[in-house]
mmCIF file of C-alpha atoms in Angstrom:
data_model
loop_
_atom_site.group_PDB
_atom_site.id
_atom_site.type_symbol
_atom_site.label_atom_id
_atom_site.label_comp_id
_atom_site.label_asym_id
_atom_site.label_seq_id
_atom_site.Cartn_x
_atom_site.Cartn_y
_atom_site.Cartn_z
ATOM 1 C CA MET A 1 1.946 -1.048 -12.332
ATOM 2 C CA ASN A 2 4.067 1.694 -13.831
ATOM 3 C CA MET A 3 6.912 2.413 -10.932
ATOM 4 C CA ARG A 4 7.892 5.691 -11.945
ATOM 5 C CA TYR A 5 11.970 6.331 -10.472
ATOM 6 C CA ARG A 6 13.257 9.981 -10.201
ATOM 7 C CA VAL A 7 17.389 10.177 -9.160
ATOM 8 C CA LEU A 8 18.725 9.948 -5.643
ATOM 9 C CA GLY A 9 19.705 13.792 -5.010
ATOM 10 C CA GLY A 10 21.933 14.253 -7.643
ATOM 11 C CA THR A 11 23.706 11.055 -6.768
ATOM 12 C CA GLY A 12 23.575 9.693 -10.786
ATOM 13 C CA ILE A 13 21.821 6.799 -9.041
ATOM 14 C CA GLU A 14 18.281 6.492 -9.762
ATOM 15 C CA VAL A 15 15.514 4.700 -7.252
ATOM 16 C CA SER A 16 12.231 3.791 -7.517
ATOM 17 C CA HIS A 17 9.450 6.556 -6.072
ATOM 18 C CA HIS A 18 8.869 2.589 -3.967
ATOM 19 C CA CYS A 19 11.030 1.735 -0.987
ATOM 20 C CA LEU A 20 10.867 -1.278 0.281
ATOM 21 C CA GLY A 21 11.749 -1.191 3.727
ATOM 22 C CA ALA A 22 12.860 -4.254 5.644
ATOM 23 C CA MET A 23 11.672 -3.107 9.080
ATOM 24 C CA MET A 24 8.975 -5.647 9.679
ATOM 25 C CA PHE A 25 11.876 -8.395 8.595
ATOM 26 C CA GLY A 26 13.152 -10.657 11.875
ATOM 27 C CA SER A 27 12.370 -11.534 15.504
ATOM 28 C CA VAL A 28 10.686 -7.903 15.662
ATOM 29 C CA ALA A 29 7.630 -8.954 13.430
ATOM 30 C CA ASN A 30 7.737 -11.057 10.883
ATOM 31 C CA ASN A 31 11.168 -14.066 11.529
ATOM 32 C CA ASP A 32 10.250 -16.262 8.610
ATOM 33 C CA HIS A 33 13.762 -15.775 6.410
ATOM 34 C CA GLU A 34 12.219 -17.559 3.567
ATOM 35 C CA GLU A 35 8.833 -15.359 3.439
ATOM 36 C CA GLY A 36 10.855 -12.097 3.459
ATOM 37 C CA VAL A 37 13.272 -13.409 0.913
ATOM 38 C CA ARG A 38 10.769 -13.764 -1.231
ATOM 39 C CA ILE A 39 8.492 -10.283 -0.182
ATOM 40 C CA ILE A 40 12.316 -8.468 -1.400
ATOM 41 C CA HIS A 41 11.680 -10.639 -4.832
ATOM 42 C CA ARG A 42 8.671 -9.670 -5.491
ATOM 43 C CA ALA A 43 9.068 -6.344 -4.428
ATOM 44 C CA LEU A 44 12.005 -6.076 -7.110
ATOM 45 C CA ASP A 45 9.867 -7.853 -9.696
ATOM 46 C CA ALA A 46 7.483 -5.191 -9.880
ATOM 47 C CA GLY A 47 10.280 -2.486 -10.457
ATOM 48 C CA ILE A 48 11.376 -2.165 -6.962
ATOM 49 C CA ASN A 49 14.770 -1.075 -6.835
ATOM 50 C CA PHE A 50 15.760 0.913 -3.906
ATOM 51 C CA VAL A 51 15.273 -1.240 -0.272
ATOM 52 C CA ASP A 52 16.004 0.680 3.324
ATOM 53 C CA THR A 53 16.916 -1.155 6.076
ATOM 54 C CA ALA A 54 18.777 -0.713 9.469
ATOM 55 C CA ASP A 55 21.462 -2.106 12.146
ATOM 56 C CA MET A 56 19.546 -2.150 14.281
ATOM 57 C CA TYR A 57 16.409 -4.000 12.995
ATOM 58 C CA SER A 58 15.567 -7.276 14.756
ATOM 59 C CA ALA A 59 18.759 -6.762 16.081
ATOM 60 C CA GLY A 60 20.749 -7.749 12.757
ATOM 61 C CA GLU A 61 18.686 -9.608 11.850
ATOM 62 C CA SER A 62 16.725 -7.911 9.781
ATOM 63 C CA GLU A 63 19.891 -7.096 7.230
ATOM 64 C CA GLN A 64 20.664 -10.659 7.028
ATOM 65 C CA ILE A 65 17.375 -11.349 5.228
ATOM 66 C CA VAL A 66 17.892 -8.612 3.640
ATOM 67 C CA GLY A 67 21.502 -10.642 2.408
ATOM 68 C CA LYS A 68 19.990 -13.443 1.549
ATOM 69 C CA ALA A 69 17.849 -11.874 -1.127
ATOM 70 C CA LEU A 70 20.005 -9.528 -3.172
ATOM 71 C CA LYS A 71 22.690 -12.849 -2.877
ATOM 72 C CA ASP A 72 22.345 -13.059 -6.711
ATOM 73 C CA ARG A 73 20.426 -10.022 -7.578
ATOM 74 C CA ARG A 74 22.914 -6.917 -5.202
ATOM 75 C CA ASP A 75 23.772 -4.932 -9.186
ATOM 76 C CA ASP A 76 20.523 -4.285 -9.516
ATOM 77 C CA VAL A 77 20.087 -2.979 -5.692
ATOM 78 C CA VAL A 78 20.473 0.525 -4.539
ATOM 79 C CA LEU A 79 21.262 -1.072 -0.987
ATOM 80 C CA ALA A 80 20.574 1.161 1.928
ATOM 81 C CA THR A 81 21.032 1.177 5.937
ATOM 82 C CA LYS A 82 21.231 3.090 9.246
ATOM 83 C CA VAL A 83 24.153 3.345 11.914
ATOM 84 C CA HIS A 84 22.929 4.612 15.209
ATOM 85 C CA PHE A 85 21.272 3.248 18.231
ATOM 86 C CA PRO A 86 23.330 -0.027 20.380
ATOM 87 C CA LEU A 87 22.651 -3.555 19.240
ATOM 88 C CA GLY A 88 23.721 -4.106 21.997
ATOM 89 C CA GLU A 89 24.947 -3.820 26.370
ATOM 90 C CA GLY A 90 28.286 -2.136 26.804
ATOM 91 C CA ARG A 91 29.510 1.632 26.157
ATOM 92 C CA ASN A 92 30.956 2.780 22.191
ATOM 93 C CA ARG A 93 28.725 0.117 21.048
ATOM 94 C CA SER A 94 25.996 3.654 19.897
ATOM 95 C CA GLY A 95 25.877 6.673 18.334
ATOM 96 C CA ASN A 96 28.321 8.687 16.035
ATOM 97 C CA SER A 97 31.301 8.397 16.326
ATOM 98 C CA ARG A 98 34.465 7.158 13.974
ATOM 99 C CA ARG A 99 34.648 4.592 16.776
ATOM 100 C CA HIS A 100 31.182 3.444 16.587
ATOM 101 C CA ILE A 101 30.791 4.126 13.040
ATOM 102 C CA LEU A 102 33.712 1.779 11.525
ATOM 103 C CA ASN A 103 32.741 -1.078 13.446
ATOM 104 C CA ALA A 104 28.847 -0.852 12.597
ATOM 105 C CA VAL A 105 30.070 -1.113 9.071
ATOM 106 C CA GLU A 106 31.644 -3.578 8.862
ATOM 107 C CA ASP A 107 29.131 -5.920 11.104
ATOM 108 C CA SER A 108 26.658 -4.277 8.217
ATOM 109 C CA LEU A 109 27.898 -5.652 5.223
ATOM 110 C CA ARG A 110 29.042 -9.097 6.508
ATOM 111 C CA ARG A 111 25.170 -9.111 7.513
ATOM 112 C CA LEU A 112 24.203 -8.106 4.495
ATOM 113 C CA ASP A 113 26.314 -10.576 2.827
ATOM 114 C CA THR A 114 27.893 -7.610 0.537
ATOM 115 C CA ASP A 115 31.192 -5.196 -0.816
ATOM 116 C CA TRP A 116 28.841 -2.019 -0.333
ATOM 117 C CA ILE A 117 26.642 -0.499 0.523
ATOM 118 C CA ASP A 118 24.939 2.128 -1.987
ATOM 119 C CA LEU A 119 23.605 4.831 1.199
ATOM 120 C CA TYR A 120 25.206 4.496 5.043
ATOM 121 C CA GLN A 121 22.508 6.435 6.767
ATOM 122 C CA VAL A 122 24.039 8.211 10.610
ATOM 123 C CA HIS A 123 19.488 7.144 11.888
ATOM 124 C CA ARG A 124 19.651 10.254 14.720
ATOM 125 C CA PRO A 125 21.194 12.466 15.596
ATOM 126 C CA ASP A 126 23.820 12.102 18.568
ATOM 127 C CA TYR A 127 24.697 15.633 20.449
ATOM 128 C CA ARG A 128 27.544 13.122 22.059
ATOM 129 C CA THR A 129 29.162 12.767 18.647
ATOM 130 C CA ASP A 130 30.968 16.413 16.811
ATOM 131 C CA ILE A 131 29.125 16.848 13.807
ATOM 132 C CA ASP A 132 32.515 17.165 12.089
ATOM 133 C CA GLU A 133 33.980 14.336 13.874
ATOM 134 C CA THR A 134 30.531 11.606 12.063
ATOM 135 C CA LEU A 135 31.117 13.549 8.700
ATOM 136 C CA SER A 136 35.206 12.512 8.632
ATOM 137 C CA VAL A 137 34.562 8.841 9.457
ATOM 138 C CA LEU A 138 31.670 8.845 6.717
ATOM 139 C CA THR A 139 34.546 10.519 3.716
ATOM 140 C CA ASP A 140 36.749 8.303 4.441
ATOM 141 C CA LEU A 141 34.617 5.128 4.183
ATOM 142 C CA VAL A 142 33.233 6.295 0.609
ATOM 143 C CA ARG A 143 36.769 7.081 0.224
ATOM 144 C CA GLU A 144 38.076 3.906 0.619
ATOM 145 C CA GLY A 145 34.816 1.695 -1.733
ATOM 146 C CA LYS A 146 32.465 1.017 1.188
ATOM 147 C CA ILE A 147 30.045 3.244 0.737
ATOM 148 C CA ARG A 148 28.780 4.986 -2.429
ATOM 149 C CA ALA A 149 26.699 8.258 -0.800
ATOM 150 C CA PHE A 150 25.975 8.800 3.277
ATOM 151 C CA GLY A 151 22.706 10.786 4.993
ATOM 152 C CA CYS A 152 20.965 11.769 7.935
ATOM 153 C CA SER A 153 17.526 10.366 9.592
ATOM 154 C CA THR A 154 14.834 12.178 10.818
ATOM 155 C CA TYR A 155 17.296 15.233 11.080
ATOM 156 C CA PRO A 156 15.783 19.160 11.842
ATOM 157 C CA ALA A 157 16.490 21.909 8.987
ATOM 158 C CA GLU A 158 18.923 23.624 11.598
ATOM 159 C CA GLU A 159 21.651 20.552 11.911
ATOM 160 C CA ILE A 160 21.411 19.295 8.064
ATOM 161 C CA VAL A 161 22.376 22.899 7.606
ATOM 162 C CA GLU A 162 24.997 22.811 10.278
ATOM 163 C CA ALA A 163 26.678 19.605 8.709
ATOM 164 C CA HIS A 164 26.426 20.825 5.023
ATOM 165 C CA HIS A 165 27.730 24.400 6.607
ATOM 166 C CA VAL A 166 31.230 22.209 7.741
ATOM 167 C CA SER A 167 31.129 19.802 5.447
ATOM 168 C CA MET A 168 31.361 22.798 2.810
ATOM 169 C CA ASN A 169 34.065 24.359 5.357
ATOM 170 C CA ARG A 170 36.330 21.464 6.034
ATOM 171 C CA GLY A 171 36.358 18.974 2.473
ATOM 172 C CA TYR A 172 33.953 17.313 4.054
ATOM 173 C CA LEU A 173 31.821 15.053 1.648
ATOM 174 C CA ARG A 174 28.226 15.814 2.276
ATOM 175 C CA PHE A 175 24.776 14.642 3.694
ATOM 176 C CA ARG A 176 23.388 13.436 0.204
ATOM 177 C CA THR A 177 19.828 12.556 1.735
ATOM 178 C CA GLU A 178 17.616 12.961 4.726
ATOM 179 C CA GLN A 179 14.517 10.377 5.788
ATOM 180 C CA PRO A 180 12.290 12.162 7.207
ATOM 181 C CA PRO A 181 8.669 10.798 8.589
ATOM 182 C CA TYR A 182 6.029 11.859 6.348
ATOM 183 C CA SER A 183 2.026 11.418 6.220
ATOM 184 C CA LEU A 184 -0.934 12.646 5.777
ATOM 185 C CA LEU A 185 -1.218 12.431 9.351
ATOM 186 C CA ALA A 186 1.956 14.246 10.182
ATOM 187 C CA ARG A 187 2.997 16.529 8.332
ATOM 188 C CA GLY A 188 5.308 18.691 10.251
ATOM 189 C CA VAL A 189 8.486 18.650 7.865
ATOM 190 C CA GLU A 190 6.308 20.181 5.341
ATOM 191 C CA ARG A 191 7.488 23.832 7.273
ATOM 192 C CA SER A 192 11.100 23.006 6.871
ATOM 193 C CA VAL A 193 12.604 19.631 6.714
ATOM 194 C CA LEU A 194 11.330 19.242 2.977
ATOM 195 C CA PRO A 195 12.081 22.727 1.759
ATOM 196 C CA THR A 196 15.892 23.457 3.150
ATOM 197 C CA ALA A 197 16.460 19.628 1.581
ATOM 198 C CA GLN A 198 15.360 20.710 -2.172
ATOM 199 C CA ARG A 199 17.399 24.062 -1.319
ATOM 200 C CA LEU A 200 20.604 21.774 -0.413
ATOM 201 C CA GLY A 201 20.138 19.055 -3.457
ATOM 202 C CA MET A 202 19.720 16.012 -1.052
ATOM 203 C CA GLY A 203 17.734 13.103 -2.244
ATOM 204 C CA VAL A 204 14.552 12.650 0.876
ATOM 205 C CA LEU A 205 13.480 8.708 1.515
ATOM 206 C CA VAL A 206 10.591 9.076 3.277
ATOM 207 C CA TRP A 207 9.201 7.177 6.638
ATOM 208 C CA SER A 208 5.990 5.695 8.179
ATOM 209 C CA PRO A 209 3.679 7.371 4.549
ATOM 210 C CA LEU A 210 1.422 4.972 6.298
ATOM 211 C CA ALA A 211 1.795 6.456 9.799
ATOM 212 C CA SER A 212 2.963 3.059 11.704
ATOM 213 C CA GLY A 213 -0.255 1.329 10.559
ATOM 214 C CA PHE A 214 -2.608 4.468 11.134
ATOM 215 C CA LEU A 215 -3.326 4.692 7.304
ATOM 216 C CA SER A 216 -3.826 0.703 6.675
ATOM 217 C CA GLY A 217 -7.121 0.757 6.825
ATOM 218 C CA LYS A 218 -7.679 -1.457 9.711
ATOM 219 C CA HIS A 219 -7.479 1.037 12.374
ATOM 220 C CA ARG A 220 -11.475 2.711 12.043
ATOM 221 C CA ARG A 221 -12.757 4.606 14.645
ATOM 222 C CA GLY A 222 -14.872 2.276 17.181
ATOM 223 C CA ALA A 223 -13.413 -1.010 15.659
ATOM 224 C CA ALA A 224 -11.275 -2.198 18.207
ATOM 225 C CA ALA A 225 -7.469 -2.495 16.932
ATOM 226 C CA GLU A 226 -6.185 -5.309 16.856
ATOM 227 C CA ALA A 227 -4.071 -5.660 13.738
ATOM 228 C CA PHE A 228 -0.169 -5.988 14.115
ATOM 229 C CA ARG A 229 1.030 -2.651 14.826
ATOM 230 C CA ALA A 230 -1.255 -2.096 17.159
ATOM 231 C CA THR A 231 -0.035 -4.838 19.315
ATOM 232 C CA LEU A 232 3.396 -3.525 18.696
ATOM 233 C CA THR A 233 2.451 0.141 20.328
ATOM 234 C CA PRO A 234 -1.064 0.577 21.848
ATOM 235 C CA GLU A 235 -0.943 3.823 23.744
ATOM 236 C CA ARG A 236 -1.120 4.692 19.849
ATOM 237 C CA PHE A 237 -4.396 3.108 18.530
ATOM 238 C CA ASP A 238 -6.412 4.109 22.024
ATOM 239 C CA GLU A 239 -9.143 6.286 21.105
ATOM 240 C CA SER A 240 -9.747 6.671 25.129
ATOM 241 C CA LEU A 241 -6.411 9.004 24.802
ATOM 242 C CA PRO A 242 -7.875 12.359 24.147
ATOM 243 C CA GLY A 243 -4.722 13.009 21.650
ATOM 244 C CA ASN A 244 -5.319 10.551 19.461
ATOM 245 C CA ALA A 245 -8.929 11.855 19.201
ATOM 246 C CA ALA A 246 -7.723 14.051 15.501
ATOM 247 C CA LYS A 247 -5.909 11.774 14.163
ATOM 248 C CA PHE A 248 -8.705 8.739 13.957
ATOM 249 C CA GLU A 249 -11.480 11.657 13.290
ATOM 250 C CA ALA A 250 -8.477 12.526 9.943
ATOM 251 C CA VAL A 251 -8.061 8.431 9.442
ATOM 252 C CA GLU A 252 -12.004 8.668 8.852
ATOM 253 C CA GLN A 253 -11.810 11.501 7.079
ATOM 254 C CA PHE A 254 -9.456 9.892 4.767
ATOM 255 C CA ALA A 255 -10.686 6.566 4.433
ATOM 256 C CA LYS A 256 -13.675 8.850 3.164
ATOM 257 C CA LEU A 257 -11.725 10.143 0.449
ATOM 258 C CA ALA A 258 -10.859 7.113 -1.192
ATOM 259 C CA ASP A 259 -13.526 5.035 -0.941
ATOM 260 C CA GLU A 260 -15.297 8.076 -3.406
ATOM 261 C CA MET A 261 -11.622 7.402 -5.449
ATOM 262 C CA GLY A 262 -12.185 3.861 -6.148
ATOM 263 C CA VAL A 263 -8.247 3.098 -4.031
ATOM 264 C CA SER A 264 -7.022 2.001 -1.130
ATOM 265 C CA LEU A 265 -6.762 4.141 1.736
ATOM 266 C CA PRO A 266 -2.539 2.943 1.827
ATOM 267 C CA ALA A 267 -2.691 3.932 -2.281
ATOM 268 C CA LEU A 268 -3.733 7.377 -1.020
ATOM 269 C CA ALA A 269 -1.381 7.716 1.198
ATOM 270 C CA VAL A 270 1.534 6.990 -0.489
ATOM 271 C CA ALA A 271 0.682 8.466 -3.021
ATOM 272 C CA PHE A 272 0.502 11.542 -1.707
ATOM 273 C CA VAL A 273 3.497 11.540 -0.024
ATOM 274 C CA THR A 274 5.367 10.766 -3.302
ATOM 275 C CA THR A 275 4.101 13.836 -4.146
ATOM 276 C CA HIS A 276 6.020 16.374 -3.306
ATOM 277 C CA PRO A 277 8.375 17.120 -5.449
ATOM 278 C CA GLY A 278 11.206 17.619 -2.371
ATOM 279 C CA VAL A 279 10.300 13.362 -2.594
ATOM 280 C CA THR A 280 12.463 11.013 -3.656
ATOM 281 C CA SER A 281 11.071 7.968 -2.858
ATOM 282 C CA ALA A 282 8.171 6.688 -0.028
ATOM 283 C CA ILE A 283 9.602 3.927 1.898
ATOM 284 C CA THR A 284 6.990 1.366 2.597
ATOM 285 C CA GLY A 285 7.582 -1.775 4.609
ATOM 286 C CA PRO A 286 5.323 -4.957 4.640
ATOM 287 C CA ARG A 287 5.693 -7.751 7.322
ATOM 288 C CA THR A 288 2.829 -9.645 4.800
ATOM 289 C CA MET A 289 2.947 -11.295 0.758
ATOM 290 C CA GLU A 290 -0.779 -9.769 0.886
ATOM 291 C CA GLN A 291 0.581 -6.203 2.794
ATOM 292 C CA LEU A 292 3.153 -5.569 -0.605
ATOM 293 C CA GLU A 293 0.653 -6.606 -3.478
ATOM 294 C CA SER A 294 -1.978 -3.742 -1.640
ATOM 295 C CA LEU A 295 1.066 -1.378 -1.811
ATOM 296 C CA LEU A 296 1.960 -1.799 -5.519
ATOM 297 C CA GLU A 297 -1.124 -1.492 -6.609
ATOM 298 C CA GLY A 298 -1.036 2.294 -5.929
ATOM 299 C CA ALA A 299 2.330 2.733 -7.068
ATOM 300 C CA SER A 300 0.376 3.991 -10.396
ATOM 301 C CA LEU A 301 -1.763 6.657 -8.740
ATOM 302 C CA VAL A 302 -1.869 10.086 -8.814
ATOM 303 C CA LEU A 303 -3.304 12.800 -7.414
ATOM 304 C CA THR A 304 -5.114 16.063 -9.116
ATOM 305 C CA ASP A 305 -4.700 19.049 -7.474
ATOM 306 C CA ASP A 306 -8.790 18.683 -6.405
ATOM 307 C CA VAL A 307 -8.000 15.640 -4.340
ATOM 308 C CA LEU A 308 -5.091 17.337 -3.204
ATOM 309 C CA ASP A 309 -7.359 20.840 -1.683
ATOM 310 C CA ARG A 310 -9.757 18.155 0.276
ATOM 311 C CA ILE A 311 -6.659 16.428 1.550
ATOM 312 C CA ASP A 312 -5.552 19.790 3.013
ATOM 313 C CA GLU A 313 -8.533 20.725 4.471
ATOM 314 C CA ILE A 314 -8.718 17.551 6.548
ATOM 315 C CA VAL A 315 -5.060 18.287 7.607
ATOM 316 C CA PRO A 316 -3.713 21.135 6.622
ATOM 317 C CA PRO A 317 -0.078 21.590 5.460
ATOM 318 C CA GLY A 318 2.770 21.675 7.948
ATOM 319 C CA VAL A 319 0.669 19.791 10.979
ATOM 320 C CA ASP A 320 1.573 16.489 12.826
ATOM 321 C CA THR A 321 -1.684 15.203 14.420
ATOM 322 C CA TYR A 322 0.155 12.943 16.748
ATOM 323 C CA ASP A 323 4.768 13.007 17.961
ATOM 324 C CA VAL A 324 5.917 11.321 15.365
ATOM 325 C CA HIS A 325 9.284 10.515 16.510
ATOM 326 C CA GLY A 326 8.277 8.171 19.517
ATOM 327 C CA PHE A 327 10.265 6.958 21.602
ATOM 328 C CA TRP A 328 13.035 8.761 20.070
ATOM 329 C CA LYS A 329 13.255 12.033 21.910
ATOM 330 C CA PRO A 330 16.238 14.963 21.442
ATOM 331 C CA ALA A 331 19.143 15.062 24.266
ATOM 332 C CA ALA A 332 17.407 19.144 24.218
ATOM 333 C CA LEU A 333 14.208 17.859 25.630
ATOM 334 C CA LEU A 334 15.586 14.719 27.716
ATOM 335 C CA GLU A 335 18.198 16.464 29.494
ATOM 336 C CA VAL A 336 16.332 18.435 32.235
ATOM 337 C CA HIS A 337 19.922 20.827 32.668
ATOM 338 C CA GLN A 338 20.079 22.005 29.138
ATOM 339 C CA ARG A 339 15.904 23.580 29.757
ATOM 340 C CA ARG A 340 17.002 24.915 33.408
ATOM 341 C CA ARG A 341 19.152 27.502 34.154
ATOM 342 C CA PRO A 342 21.648 25.734 37.049
ATOM 343 C CA LEU A 343 19.878 28.274 40.465
ATOM 344 C CA ASP A 344 23.195 30.589 40.489
ATOM 345 C CA GLN A 345 22.009 32.087 37.325
ATOM 346 C CA ARG A 346 18.443 32.330 37.971
#
């Protein structure tokens, strides 16, 4: 295995092209803290120096597990976490406001048992909060030394551009990274998000390169979906739903291609996303040691142009075969009044 490293968005910080995602650590998937620590240590020993979590993962439990694992290895790790989603009931406990971010960063620092966060990311846009407010507080946190850099996650290209424009005009530091969904089955970000990030010199760490487990090799047409991911979101793996047909057909073709190459489907999937020149690192979120070892086996895989041409034939560039955003929707779609003129103006 040959782990490769890339500079993260002009920050000068070198990160492994595989990033260990910690979403599966904690009550949502694997609540064995000691096993989580062992998985993280194995990843670090294999050359991964980039770990990504979020305050919302298992309501903070993931951050606690990561903090335990990095207790004596903190200086060797680039640590990323995120803020936005609520962790409890009540008002003003979510979003991208100064009030919430200042509270949330202190909670994350405590759970992670660290004095600083290398990359602090805004998990989703917040249409109730002016981007000026968010960039202002993130800039203050960098200057206070609590975070080293900040980025955004799952932002549309136009909002990335707006944020950079506000930073330039107001003298704030800027988003250094974007974290979008990207996989063999979800290539929509190739249209504008990845090119925009490239033009702005941003680092990109992509999430769900295995398409929420669909490219794990365990979900095949005609076979019952019994893997862990299917228990979390069964509708994504239900063959009777018309929207899933294209996914199952593409998976069969990708599995055939992987077999011809003599590699696993997950290895092919991760190698694909790290081939894009705009991608810095791919976040892989193993739940077990076995899953981690499988992913590490493909860390050295390099895809030829012939293979990439075959991939383009199966799922064309810029095409999403499913709704990549899952439970989260932008306010423009959720809020009816944003899509309909008042009666007196129709």
